[in-house]
Each structure stands twice: as C-alpha cells, then as structure tokens.
XYZ file of C-alpha atoms in Angstrom:
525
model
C 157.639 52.916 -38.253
C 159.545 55.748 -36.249
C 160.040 57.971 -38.802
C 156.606 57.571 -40.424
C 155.150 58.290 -37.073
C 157.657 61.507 -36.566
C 156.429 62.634 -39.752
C 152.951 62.237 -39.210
C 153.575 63.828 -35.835
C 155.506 66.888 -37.644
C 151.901 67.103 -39.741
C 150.234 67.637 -36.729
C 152.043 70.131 -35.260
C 152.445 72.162 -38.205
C 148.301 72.256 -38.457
C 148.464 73.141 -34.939
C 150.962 76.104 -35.071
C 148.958 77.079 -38.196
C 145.563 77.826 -36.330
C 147.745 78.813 -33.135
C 149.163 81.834 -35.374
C 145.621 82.778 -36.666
C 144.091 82.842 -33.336
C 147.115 85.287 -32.307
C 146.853 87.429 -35.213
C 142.973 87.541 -35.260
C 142.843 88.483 -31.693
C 145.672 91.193 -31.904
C 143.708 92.236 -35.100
C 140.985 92.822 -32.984
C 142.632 94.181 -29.926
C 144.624 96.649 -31.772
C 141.062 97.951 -33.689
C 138.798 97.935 -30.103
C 141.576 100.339 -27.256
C 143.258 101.915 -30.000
C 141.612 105.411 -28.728
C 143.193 104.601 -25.182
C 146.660 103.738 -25.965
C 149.774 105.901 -25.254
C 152.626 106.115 -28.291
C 150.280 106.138 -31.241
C 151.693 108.314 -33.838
C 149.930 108.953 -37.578
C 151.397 105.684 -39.715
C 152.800 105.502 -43.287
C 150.034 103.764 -44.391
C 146.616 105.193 -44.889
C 144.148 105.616 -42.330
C 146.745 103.606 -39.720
C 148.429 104.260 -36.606
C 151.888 103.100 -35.636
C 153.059 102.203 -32.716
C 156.045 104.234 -31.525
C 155.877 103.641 -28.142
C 158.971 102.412 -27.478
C 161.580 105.251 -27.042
C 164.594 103.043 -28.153
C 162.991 101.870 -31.542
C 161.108 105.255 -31.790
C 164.481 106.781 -31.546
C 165.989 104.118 -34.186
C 163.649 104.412 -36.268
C 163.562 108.401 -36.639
C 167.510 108.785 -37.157
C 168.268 105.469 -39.942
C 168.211 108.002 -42.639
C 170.988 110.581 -41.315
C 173.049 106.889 -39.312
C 172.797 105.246 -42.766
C 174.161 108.524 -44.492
C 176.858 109.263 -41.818
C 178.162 105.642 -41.334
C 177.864 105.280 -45.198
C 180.517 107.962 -45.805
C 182.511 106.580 -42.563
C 182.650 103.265 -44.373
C 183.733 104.437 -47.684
C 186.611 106.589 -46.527
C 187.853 104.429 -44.423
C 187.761 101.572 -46.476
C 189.202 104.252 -49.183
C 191.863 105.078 -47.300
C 193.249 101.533 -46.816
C 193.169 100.110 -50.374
C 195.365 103.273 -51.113
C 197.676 103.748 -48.435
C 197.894 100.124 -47.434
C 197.160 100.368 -44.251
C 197.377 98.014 -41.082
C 196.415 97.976 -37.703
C 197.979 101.309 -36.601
C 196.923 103.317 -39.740
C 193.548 102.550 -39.615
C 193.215 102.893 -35.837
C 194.214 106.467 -36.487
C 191.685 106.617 -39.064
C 188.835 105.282 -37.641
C 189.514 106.919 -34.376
C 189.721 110.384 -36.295
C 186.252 109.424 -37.558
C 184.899 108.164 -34.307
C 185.981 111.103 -32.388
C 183.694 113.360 -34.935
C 180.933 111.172 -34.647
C 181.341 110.941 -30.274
C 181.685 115.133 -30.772
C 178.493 115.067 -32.313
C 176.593 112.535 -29.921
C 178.161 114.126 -26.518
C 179.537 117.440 -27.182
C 181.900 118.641 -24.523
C 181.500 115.430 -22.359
C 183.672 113.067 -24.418
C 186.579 114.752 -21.854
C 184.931 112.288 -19.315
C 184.977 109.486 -21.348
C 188.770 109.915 -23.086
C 189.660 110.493 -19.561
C 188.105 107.466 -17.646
C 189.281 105.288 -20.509
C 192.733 107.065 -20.189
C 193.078 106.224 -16.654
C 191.847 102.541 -17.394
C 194.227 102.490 -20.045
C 197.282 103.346 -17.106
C 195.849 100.771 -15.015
C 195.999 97.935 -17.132
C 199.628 98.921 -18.129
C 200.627 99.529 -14.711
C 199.314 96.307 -12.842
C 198.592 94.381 -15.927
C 200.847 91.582 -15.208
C 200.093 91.197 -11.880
C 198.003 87.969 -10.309
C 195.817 91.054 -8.539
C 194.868 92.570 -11.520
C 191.524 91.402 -11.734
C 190.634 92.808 -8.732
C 191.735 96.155 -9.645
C 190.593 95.733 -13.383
C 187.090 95.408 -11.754
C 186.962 97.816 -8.664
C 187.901 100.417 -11.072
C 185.532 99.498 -13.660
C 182.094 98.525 -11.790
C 183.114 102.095 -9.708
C 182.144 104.263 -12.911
C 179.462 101.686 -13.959
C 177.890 102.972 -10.917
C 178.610 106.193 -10.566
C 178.028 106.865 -13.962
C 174.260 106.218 -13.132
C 174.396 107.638 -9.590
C 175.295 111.023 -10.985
C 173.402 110.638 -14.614
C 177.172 111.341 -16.163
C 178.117 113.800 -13.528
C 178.390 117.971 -14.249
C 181.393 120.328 -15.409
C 180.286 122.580 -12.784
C 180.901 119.955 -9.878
C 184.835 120.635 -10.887
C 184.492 124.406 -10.497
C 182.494 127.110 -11.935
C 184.723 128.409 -14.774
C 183.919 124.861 -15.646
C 180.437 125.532 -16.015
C 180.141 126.711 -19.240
C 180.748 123.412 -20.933
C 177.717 122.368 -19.440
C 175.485 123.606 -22.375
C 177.377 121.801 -25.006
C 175.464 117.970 -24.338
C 175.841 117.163 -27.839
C 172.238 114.835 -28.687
C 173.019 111.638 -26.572
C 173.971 110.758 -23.097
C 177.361 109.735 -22.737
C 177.241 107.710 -19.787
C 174.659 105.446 -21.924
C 176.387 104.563 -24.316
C 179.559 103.825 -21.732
C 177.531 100.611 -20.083
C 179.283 99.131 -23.507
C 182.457 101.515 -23.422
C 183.238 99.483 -19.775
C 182.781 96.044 -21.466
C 185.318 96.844 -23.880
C 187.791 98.338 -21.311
C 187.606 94.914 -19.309
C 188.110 93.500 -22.140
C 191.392 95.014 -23.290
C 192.892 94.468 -19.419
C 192.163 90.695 -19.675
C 193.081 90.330 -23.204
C 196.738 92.507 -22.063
C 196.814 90.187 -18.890
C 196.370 87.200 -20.822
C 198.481 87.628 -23.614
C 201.791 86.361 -22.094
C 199.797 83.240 -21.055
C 197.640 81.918 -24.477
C 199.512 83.707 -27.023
C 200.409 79.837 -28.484
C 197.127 78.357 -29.135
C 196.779 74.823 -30.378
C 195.588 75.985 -34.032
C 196.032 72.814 -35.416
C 193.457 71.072 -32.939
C 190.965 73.928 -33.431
C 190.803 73.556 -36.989
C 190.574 69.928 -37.037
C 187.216 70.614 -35.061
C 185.593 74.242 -36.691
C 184.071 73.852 -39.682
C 184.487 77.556 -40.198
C 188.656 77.413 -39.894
C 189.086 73.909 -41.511
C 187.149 75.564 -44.859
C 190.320 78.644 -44.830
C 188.353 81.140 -42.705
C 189.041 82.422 -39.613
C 186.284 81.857 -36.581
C 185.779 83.828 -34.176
C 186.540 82.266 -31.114
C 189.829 81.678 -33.028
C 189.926 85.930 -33.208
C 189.150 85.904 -29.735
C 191.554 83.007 -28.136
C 194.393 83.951 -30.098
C 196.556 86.846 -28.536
C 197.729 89.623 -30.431
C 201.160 91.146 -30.601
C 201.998 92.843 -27.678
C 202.786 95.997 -30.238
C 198.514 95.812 -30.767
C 198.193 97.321 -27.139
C 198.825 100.805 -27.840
C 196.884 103.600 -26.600
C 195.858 104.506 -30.576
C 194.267 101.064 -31.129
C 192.956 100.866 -27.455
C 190.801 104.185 -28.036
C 189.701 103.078 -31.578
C 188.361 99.841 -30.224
C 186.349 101.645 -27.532
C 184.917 104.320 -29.314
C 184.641 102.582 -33.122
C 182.082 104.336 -34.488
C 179.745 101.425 -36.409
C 179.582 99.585 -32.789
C 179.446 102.371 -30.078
C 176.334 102.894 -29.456
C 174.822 99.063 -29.294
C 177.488 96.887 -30.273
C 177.378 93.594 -31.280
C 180.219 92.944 -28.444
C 183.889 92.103 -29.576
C 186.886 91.392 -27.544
C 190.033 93.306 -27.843
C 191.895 90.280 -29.427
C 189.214 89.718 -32.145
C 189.215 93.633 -33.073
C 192.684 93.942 -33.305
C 193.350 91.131 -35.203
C 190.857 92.240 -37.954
C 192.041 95.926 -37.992
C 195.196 94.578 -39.400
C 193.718 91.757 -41.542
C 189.696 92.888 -42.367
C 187.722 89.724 -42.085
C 186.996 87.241 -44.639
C 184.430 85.194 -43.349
C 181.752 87.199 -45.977
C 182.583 88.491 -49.259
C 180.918 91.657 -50.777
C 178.465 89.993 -52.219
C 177.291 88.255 -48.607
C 177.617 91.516 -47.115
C 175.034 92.809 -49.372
C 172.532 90.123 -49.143
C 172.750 90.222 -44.991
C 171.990 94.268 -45.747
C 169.151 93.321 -47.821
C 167.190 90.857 -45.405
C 168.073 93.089 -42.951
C 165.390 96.176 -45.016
C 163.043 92.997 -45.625
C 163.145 92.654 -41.732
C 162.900 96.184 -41.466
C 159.581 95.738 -43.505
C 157.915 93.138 -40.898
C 158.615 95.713 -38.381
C 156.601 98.378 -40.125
C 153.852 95.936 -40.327
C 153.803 94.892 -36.858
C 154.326 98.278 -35.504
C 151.228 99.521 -37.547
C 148.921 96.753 -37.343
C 149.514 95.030 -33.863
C 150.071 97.710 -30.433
C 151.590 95.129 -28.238
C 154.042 97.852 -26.524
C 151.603 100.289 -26.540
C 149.434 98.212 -24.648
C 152.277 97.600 -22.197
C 152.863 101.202 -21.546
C 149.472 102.093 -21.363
C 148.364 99.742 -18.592
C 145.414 98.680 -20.373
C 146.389 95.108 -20.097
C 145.173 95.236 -16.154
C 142.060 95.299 -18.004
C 142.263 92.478 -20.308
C 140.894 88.524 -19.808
C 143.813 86.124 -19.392
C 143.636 85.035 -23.086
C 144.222 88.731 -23.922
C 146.892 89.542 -21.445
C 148.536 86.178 -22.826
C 148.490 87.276 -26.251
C 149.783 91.112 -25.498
C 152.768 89.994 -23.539
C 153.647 87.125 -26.251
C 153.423 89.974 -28.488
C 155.548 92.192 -26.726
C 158.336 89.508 -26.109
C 158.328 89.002 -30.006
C 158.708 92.818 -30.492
C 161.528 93.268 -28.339
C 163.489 90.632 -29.861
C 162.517 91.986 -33.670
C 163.824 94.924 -32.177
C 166.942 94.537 -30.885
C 167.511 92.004 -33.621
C 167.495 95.019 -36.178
C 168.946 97.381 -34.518
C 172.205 95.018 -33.912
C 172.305 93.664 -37.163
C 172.520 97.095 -38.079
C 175.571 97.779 -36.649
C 176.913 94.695 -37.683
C 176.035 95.271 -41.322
C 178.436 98.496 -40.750
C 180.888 96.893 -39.169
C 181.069 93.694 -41.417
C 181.396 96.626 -44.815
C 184.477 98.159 -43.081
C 186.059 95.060 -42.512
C 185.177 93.649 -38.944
C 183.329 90.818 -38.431
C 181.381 90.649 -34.686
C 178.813 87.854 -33.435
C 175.817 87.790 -34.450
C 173.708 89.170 -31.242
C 170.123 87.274 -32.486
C 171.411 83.900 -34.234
C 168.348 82.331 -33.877
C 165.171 83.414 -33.538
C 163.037 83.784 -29.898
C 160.196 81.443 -30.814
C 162.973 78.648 -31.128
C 164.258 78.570 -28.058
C 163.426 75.867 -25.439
C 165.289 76.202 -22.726
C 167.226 78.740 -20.649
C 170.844 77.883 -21.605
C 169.786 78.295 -25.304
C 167.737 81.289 -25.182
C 170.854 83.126 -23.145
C 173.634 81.586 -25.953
C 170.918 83.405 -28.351
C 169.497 86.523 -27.228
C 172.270 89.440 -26.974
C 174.799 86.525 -27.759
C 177.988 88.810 -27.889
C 177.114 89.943 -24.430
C 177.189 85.711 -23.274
C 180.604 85.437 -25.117
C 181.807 88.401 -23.116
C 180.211 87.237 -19.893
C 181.846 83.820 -20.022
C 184.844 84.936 -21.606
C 185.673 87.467 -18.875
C 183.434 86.661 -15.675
C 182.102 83.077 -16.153
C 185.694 81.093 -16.394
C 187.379 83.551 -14.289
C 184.852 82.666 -11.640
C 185.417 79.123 -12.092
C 182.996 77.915 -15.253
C 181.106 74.988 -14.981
C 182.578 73.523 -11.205
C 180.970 76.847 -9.241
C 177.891 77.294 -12.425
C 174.747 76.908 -9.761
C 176.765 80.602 -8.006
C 178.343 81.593 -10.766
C 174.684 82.069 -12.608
C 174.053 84.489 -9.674
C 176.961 86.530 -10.076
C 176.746 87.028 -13.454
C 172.443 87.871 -13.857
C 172.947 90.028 -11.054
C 176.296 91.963 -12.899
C 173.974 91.870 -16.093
C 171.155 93.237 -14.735
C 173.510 96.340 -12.717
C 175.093 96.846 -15.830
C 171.344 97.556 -18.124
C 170.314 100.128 -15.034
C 169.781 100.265 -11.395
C 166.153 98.835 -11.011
C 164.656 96.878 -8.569
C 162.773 95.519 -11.581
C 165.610 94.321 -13.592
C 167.420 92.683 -10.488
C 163.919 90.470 -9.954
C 164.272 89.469 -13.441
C 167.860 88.798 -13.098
C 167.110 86.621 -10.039
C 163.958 84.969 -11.132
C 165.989 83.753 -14.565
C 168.591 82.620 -11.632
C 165.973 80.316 -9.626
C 164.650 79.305 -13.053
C 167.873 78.223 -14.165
C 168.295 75.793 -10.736
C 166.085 72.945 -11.751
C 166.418 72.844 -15.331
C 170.998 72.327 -14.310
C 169.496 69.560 -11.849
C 167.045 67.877 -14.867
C 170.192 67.951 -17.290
C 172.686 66.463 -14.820
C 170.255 63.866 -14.296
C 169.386 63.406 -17.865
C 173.184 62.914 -18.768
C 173.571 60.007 -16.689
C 170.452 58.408 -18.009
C 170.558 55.665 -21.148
C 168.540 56.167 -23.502
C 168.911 52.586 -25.113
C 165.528 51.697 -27.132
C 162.819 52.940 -28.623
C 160.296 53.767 -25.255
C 163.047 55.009 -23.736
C 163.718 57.321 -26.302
C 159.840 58.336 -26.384
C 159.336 59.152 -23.026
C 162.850 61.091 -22.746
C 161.833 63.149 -25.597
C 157.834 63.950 -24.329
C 159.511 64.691 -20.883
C 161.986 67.158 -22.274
C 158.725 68.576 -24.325
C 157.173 69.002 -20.828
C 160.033 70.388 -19.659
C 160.637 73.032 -22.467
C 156.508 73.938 -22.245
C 157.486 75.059 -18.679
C 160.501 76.783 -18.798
C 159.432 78.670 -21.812
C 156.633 79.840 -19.416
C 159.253 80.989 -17.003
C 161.320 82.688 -19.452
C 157.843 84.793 -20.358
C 157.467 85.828 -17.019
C 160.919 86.172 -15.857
C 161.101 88.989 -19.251
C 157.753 90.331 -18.360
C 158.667 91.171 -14.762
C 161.876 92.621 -15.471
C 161.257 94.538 -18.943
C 157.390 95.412 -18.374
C 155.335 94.930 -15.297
C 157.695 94.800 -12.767
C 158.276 93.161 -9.551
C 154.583 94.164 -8.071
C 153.350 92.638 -11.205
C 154.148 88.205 -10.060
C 151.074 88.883 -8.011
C 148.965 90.493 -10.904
C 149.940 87.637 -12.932
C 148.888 84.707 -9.792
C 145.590 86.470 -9.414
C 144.802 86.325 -13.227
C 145.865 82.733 -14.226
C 145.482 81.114 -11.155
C 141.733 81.388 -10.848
C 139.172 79.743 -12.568
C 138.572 82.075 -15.272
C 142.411 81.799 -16.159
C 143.423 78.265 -15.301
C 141.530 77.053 -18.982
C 144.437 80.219 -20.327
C 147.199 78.261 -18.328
C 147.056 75.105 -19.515
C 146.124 76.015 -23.009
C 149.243 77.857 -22.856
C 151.537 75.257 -21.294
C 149.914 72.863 -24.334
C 150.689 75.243 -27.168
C 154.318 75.276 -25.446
C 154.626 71.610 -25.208
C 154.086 71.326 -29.256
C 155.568 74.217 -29.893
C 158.903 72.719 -28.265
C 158.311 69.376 -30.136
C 158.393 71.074 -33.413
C 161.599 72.973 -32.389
C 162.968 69.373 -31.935
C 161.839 68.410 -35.438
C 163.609 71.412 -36.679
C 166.804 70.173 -34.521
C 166.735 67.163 -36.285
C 166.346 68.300 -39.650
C 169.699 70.707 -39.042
C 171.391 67.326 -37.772
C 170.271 65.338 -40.489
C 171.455 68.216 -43.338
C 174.683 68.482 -41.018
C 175.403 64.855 -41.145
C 174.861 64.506 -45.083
C-alpha cells in the first residue's frame, strides 16, 4: 500500500511540475516578447529575427573567446600530451612543460604584470619552506595570503610606476586580462601547497586499505579523489618547478575547477585514470549539447537582462518570481559550462579535478546540499583547509561564519556579497538545529515516517526560498533590495505569489526525494 501510494504520489507531482514548467516558459515567452525594446545587453542573435541576451559580461566574455580558448588549449593539450608518450615523462618533466606553456599563455593574458604574480608566489613559495614545519605556520600561511587578497583589490593589481618611474613604461603592456582576477584562485592554490607541505610529515601513511574497503571508486582499481587529496606526496614533489606549474596550469587558471597540491602532483606523475578517452569525449560532447540549451535560453528567455536593466521594479510578484527563478537557473547553466570547460581540458591532459556542478540547482533542498553542489571544488578546499583547521563539526554554528564571510572577501569587496554571505549564515542556523533534532528522533512506523517526510518537504519549500533570496541579494539586487522584496510579497497583491511559491517548493522537494530514492534503490541492487 506504501509504495502504490508513493507511486501514485510521484504521478502527481510529475503532472504538477509539468504545468509548473509551462506556466514558467509561457510567461518568460511572453515577458521576453513585451520589454524587449527596454532591456540593456541585447545583442543581434544567431537565429533569425532574435535577440540574445549577452548581458552578462562573464558569459558574454566566454562566449566571444571559445573559438581562439578551444584552439589554444587544443594545441596545449596535444603537445603536452605529445611530449610525454615520447620522452616518458613524470612529474618534473611535465611540470617544466606545462609551465613553459602556461607562462606563454599568462604572457598573453597579463603582459608585463606576470612579474607580480611569479613574485608574490615566489615569496609564498620561501615562506612555506622557511616556517613550513612550524606549529605557527598557519598563521603566517594566512596573514601573508589574505594581505594580497586584499590588496590586490585595494589597488586593482597595483602600478609599475608606484616602484619608480623608469618603471613606468611597463605599464602599457596589460596583456587582455587582469591579473589580480584571476589570482583570487592563484591564492587558493598557494594555501594549498603550504598546508599540503605542512602536512606531509603528519598523513603521509594513510589507512588505504580502510578507504578502499569503503569507496566504490578505489575498491573498482581507480583512484578517488579524496584519496589524491589525503595522500601526501613525496617530499621531492615540493619543488619550486612543480609549485609554479600547479599555480599557473594553464587549462585551470582562469576558473578552475579547484585542486589541492597533493591531488595535482600526484597526477602529473601518474595522469588519471578515472575516464578513458572514450569518456573524455562523451563528457566533451554533452558539454556542446549543454552549450546548445544555453543558446536557446540566452535567445529566447532575458532573465539577466531583466536583472540589469531594473525593469523587474516594475513587474507583478508573479513576474518578479519568475525573472529571478530564471536568473538563478542561468547563473548556474553558466558557471556549470564554463567549469566543465576547463575540466574537459584538464581531464584530456591527464588531470582529473571535481566536478564544480555535480548536480543540478533545481535538485537541491537544503543548504548543506546546495553548498556540497554549487562551486563544489571551492567546498572541498574550504573544508579541507579552513573548515577542519577551525575545528569541523564541534565549532560548525561559528565556523559557518568564518568561512561565508572568507568566501564572500575572496569573490570581491561588496557590501552586497557580505549580506549574502551572512544571510546564507542565519539561514544555515535553524536548518543545523532541525537536523540535530531530527537525528535523535525514531522514525519507527509508518505515520511516523509520513509526517517526518511532509515536515522535511516543508522544511525544504522554505529553505529553498531562502537560498533564492539569500542569491538574489548578494548576486543581483543587493542589500537595499530585502525591503523591495517585503513590500512586494508581503502585501496582498503578493501574498497569493508567496504561498503559491512555497507550494510549488514543497512538491518540488518531494519529487527530489522520489529521485533520492530511486538512486538508493539502483545503488542497493
């Protein structure tokens, strides 16, 4: 009787999610046709008689420059990947190699200001060596560290001429991207290499054994990562050579996915295994089908245009609802391609990083699982390197502060992105106080397990709210915008929005159960 009710229930919410999706798509449909004219970012489309939205610099950007980054990291790929079938090279051959190929590539993207980056990584590089096996290095791993991260936006990269005038000339030669960007993920991969050095004297035994008798991945002959990661590499692997490759490695410098030192290293000596050519090909290919849904989105729906433009201050709740839904759903599809592009490059030259979107943003329920999932490199790093140094899971209602607030520093110094990192913060209190409670709860019979199950539904419907407008305030409207939002939903025109909203949540979370289930089920068989 269960089951046939679950799977009447799953009937229900599939009809449901069915006219949900039309109502979005008719609506944006319409949107997109009726303020088109007022928009900001609309550029003449590939197909006929339609606009596209390119108002989003960093996909705009993307977008332009795949032909001449798939030509460039192409050749990159194939010579160094030449050069190692026929010289037989290991970890210090191919650092050389790939470092010779990353420094042409940084050349090209900064001109003259790599000097500041070779020589704050140098320095970092002395630092770790120098103090790296003292119980203090932490502290000076991160002073040092969180100094540039900061200064580095204080001074917009800083000027040749503050060092002197002769220096002044070198000034003109920018190259076509700003360094100190791209050196928010330069700084996660120096941290990296001082723990992984500071560590390596302490886990360089790891219980292999146990770990395999627990990972599918490594009990099946492959090699996890977490394995990559836990496992210490030689002490011979720390030399300046493979240090500089592993910062500046040309498929993952501008956007990563995020790897620690231990993983690189590991798979610069031994390229990964986990996909064969064939894999690597497919994972290329649904990336360009991807690619394609983007193109369609960006030319038939205008939900960042919108954004920019402002025009959603002029929208009914319904409409503001369905702009910033599509906007959240853009972002991800986003940054989902542009990582898994740098993966794909990555994975043909032999190194295999986490995936960065493992599952997708509409299948996320609550705020531990969206985190593990959006940017999930970054989360590895961040508990890795801040989370269990801080103390893990006996300090987690601080140690959430100190590590949104560090997250939202390192993106940019906004007031807008520090709201959103401490909104997610408060947002994160209750739902830690609901588990706790949860865990100590048995759920022994049947009506037991029904309520538990509509409660965490309820419970998912909310914080999925939360999680739109923690990302709203912080990536679109801002800290002034929480009392836009109040006056539009909470008044009568936009309380019938609210709770339409909250209801669409609630079965959208119970069919992300039913999809749980079915992945435990298969799992199980």
């Amino acid at each position: 009787m269960n089951n046939s009710w679950r799977q009447r229930e799953l009937v229900f919410l599939l009809l449901y999610a069915v006219i949900f999706y039309s109502i979005i798509i008719y609506y944006s449909l319409q949107l997109s046709h009726d303020h088109y004219s007022k928009l900001y970012g609309l550029r003449t489309g590939l197909l006929s008689g339609q606009f596209n939205d390119a108002s989003d610099a960093q996909w705009r950007n993307f977008r332009s420059n795949l032909p001449i980054l798939t030509f460039v990291f192409g050749l990159f790929t194939l010579i160094a990947n030449t050069l190692r079938a026929f010289y037989n090279l290991k970890a210090d051959g191919m650092s050389i190699v790939w470092l010779l190929i990353s420094l042409a590539y940084l050349s090209y993207l900064h001109g003259a200001f790599i000097i500041f980056i070779l020589s704050i990584a140098s320095v970092n590089f002395i630092l770790v060596k120098i103090f790296g096996r003292t119980k203090y290095f932490p502290f000076v791993l991160w002073v040092f560290n969180l100094s540039f991260l900061l200064c580095n936006r204080i001074y917009e990269g800083y000027l040749f001429s503050s060092f002197g005038n002769h220096w002044a000339y070198l000034d003109k030669f920018r190259g076509t991207f700003r360094w100190h960007i791209c050196f928010n993920f330069v700084i996660l991969r120096m941290i990296s290499f001082g723990y992984d050095y500071h560590w390596s004297d302490h886990n360089a035994y790891v219980d292999e054994e146990k770990h395999i008798r627990h990972c599918t991945t490594c009990s099946s002959g492959k090699t996890c990562y977490r394995m990559l990661q836990d496992r210490s590499v030689g002490i011979d692997k720390f030399s300046y050579t493979i240090y500089l490759c592993y910062l500046l490695y040309a498929p993952l410098y501008i956007a990563g996915p995020i790897i620690s030192f231990n993983a690189f290293a590991s798979q610069l000596d031994t390229p990964q295994k986990s996909y064969t050519l064939r894999q690597v090909i497919w994972y290329g290919f649904r990336w360009v089908l991807s690619l394609f849904l983007m193109e369609i989105i960006t030319h038939f729906f205008y939900y960042n245009a919108f954004a920019i433009s402002g025009i959603w201050k002029q929208l009914s709740p319904m409409e503001v609802f369905i702009v910033g839904y599509g906007v959240l759903n853009f972002m991800w599809l986003k940054f989902f391609l542009i990582w898994r592009y740098f993966r794909f490059w990555a994975l043909a030259s032999g190194i295999e990083t986490p995936e960065n979107m493992p599952r997708c943003i509409n299948n996320c329920y609550n705020l531990e699982s969206f985190w593990k999932n959006w940017h999930a490199s970054f989360n590895k790093w961040l508990v890795r390197y801040m989370y269990i140094p801080l103390g893990g899971s006996q300090r987690k209602l601080l140690n959430v502060w100190v590590v949104f607030t560090f997250v939202a520093i390192w993106h940019d110094l906004e007031w807008k992105l520090l709201s959103w990192a401490w909104l997610t913060c408060i947002f994160f209190i209750p739902e830690m106080v609901v588990k706790s409670a949860a865990s100590s709860v048995k759920v022994d019979n049947v009506f037991k397990e029904f309520i538990f199950r509509e409660l965490s539904a309820v419970a998912g419907a909310i914080t999925i709210t939360c999680l739109m407008v923690a990302n709203l305030v912080g990536f679109v409207i801002g800290p002034s915008g929480i009392s836009w939002l109040k006056s539009v939903f909470l008044q009568a025109e936009g309380l019938p929005t609210l709770f339409g909203l909250l209801v669409t949540f609630y079965v959208g979370t119970k069919l992300m159960f039913h999809v749980s289930d079915s992945k435990q089920r298969a799992h199980q068989s």
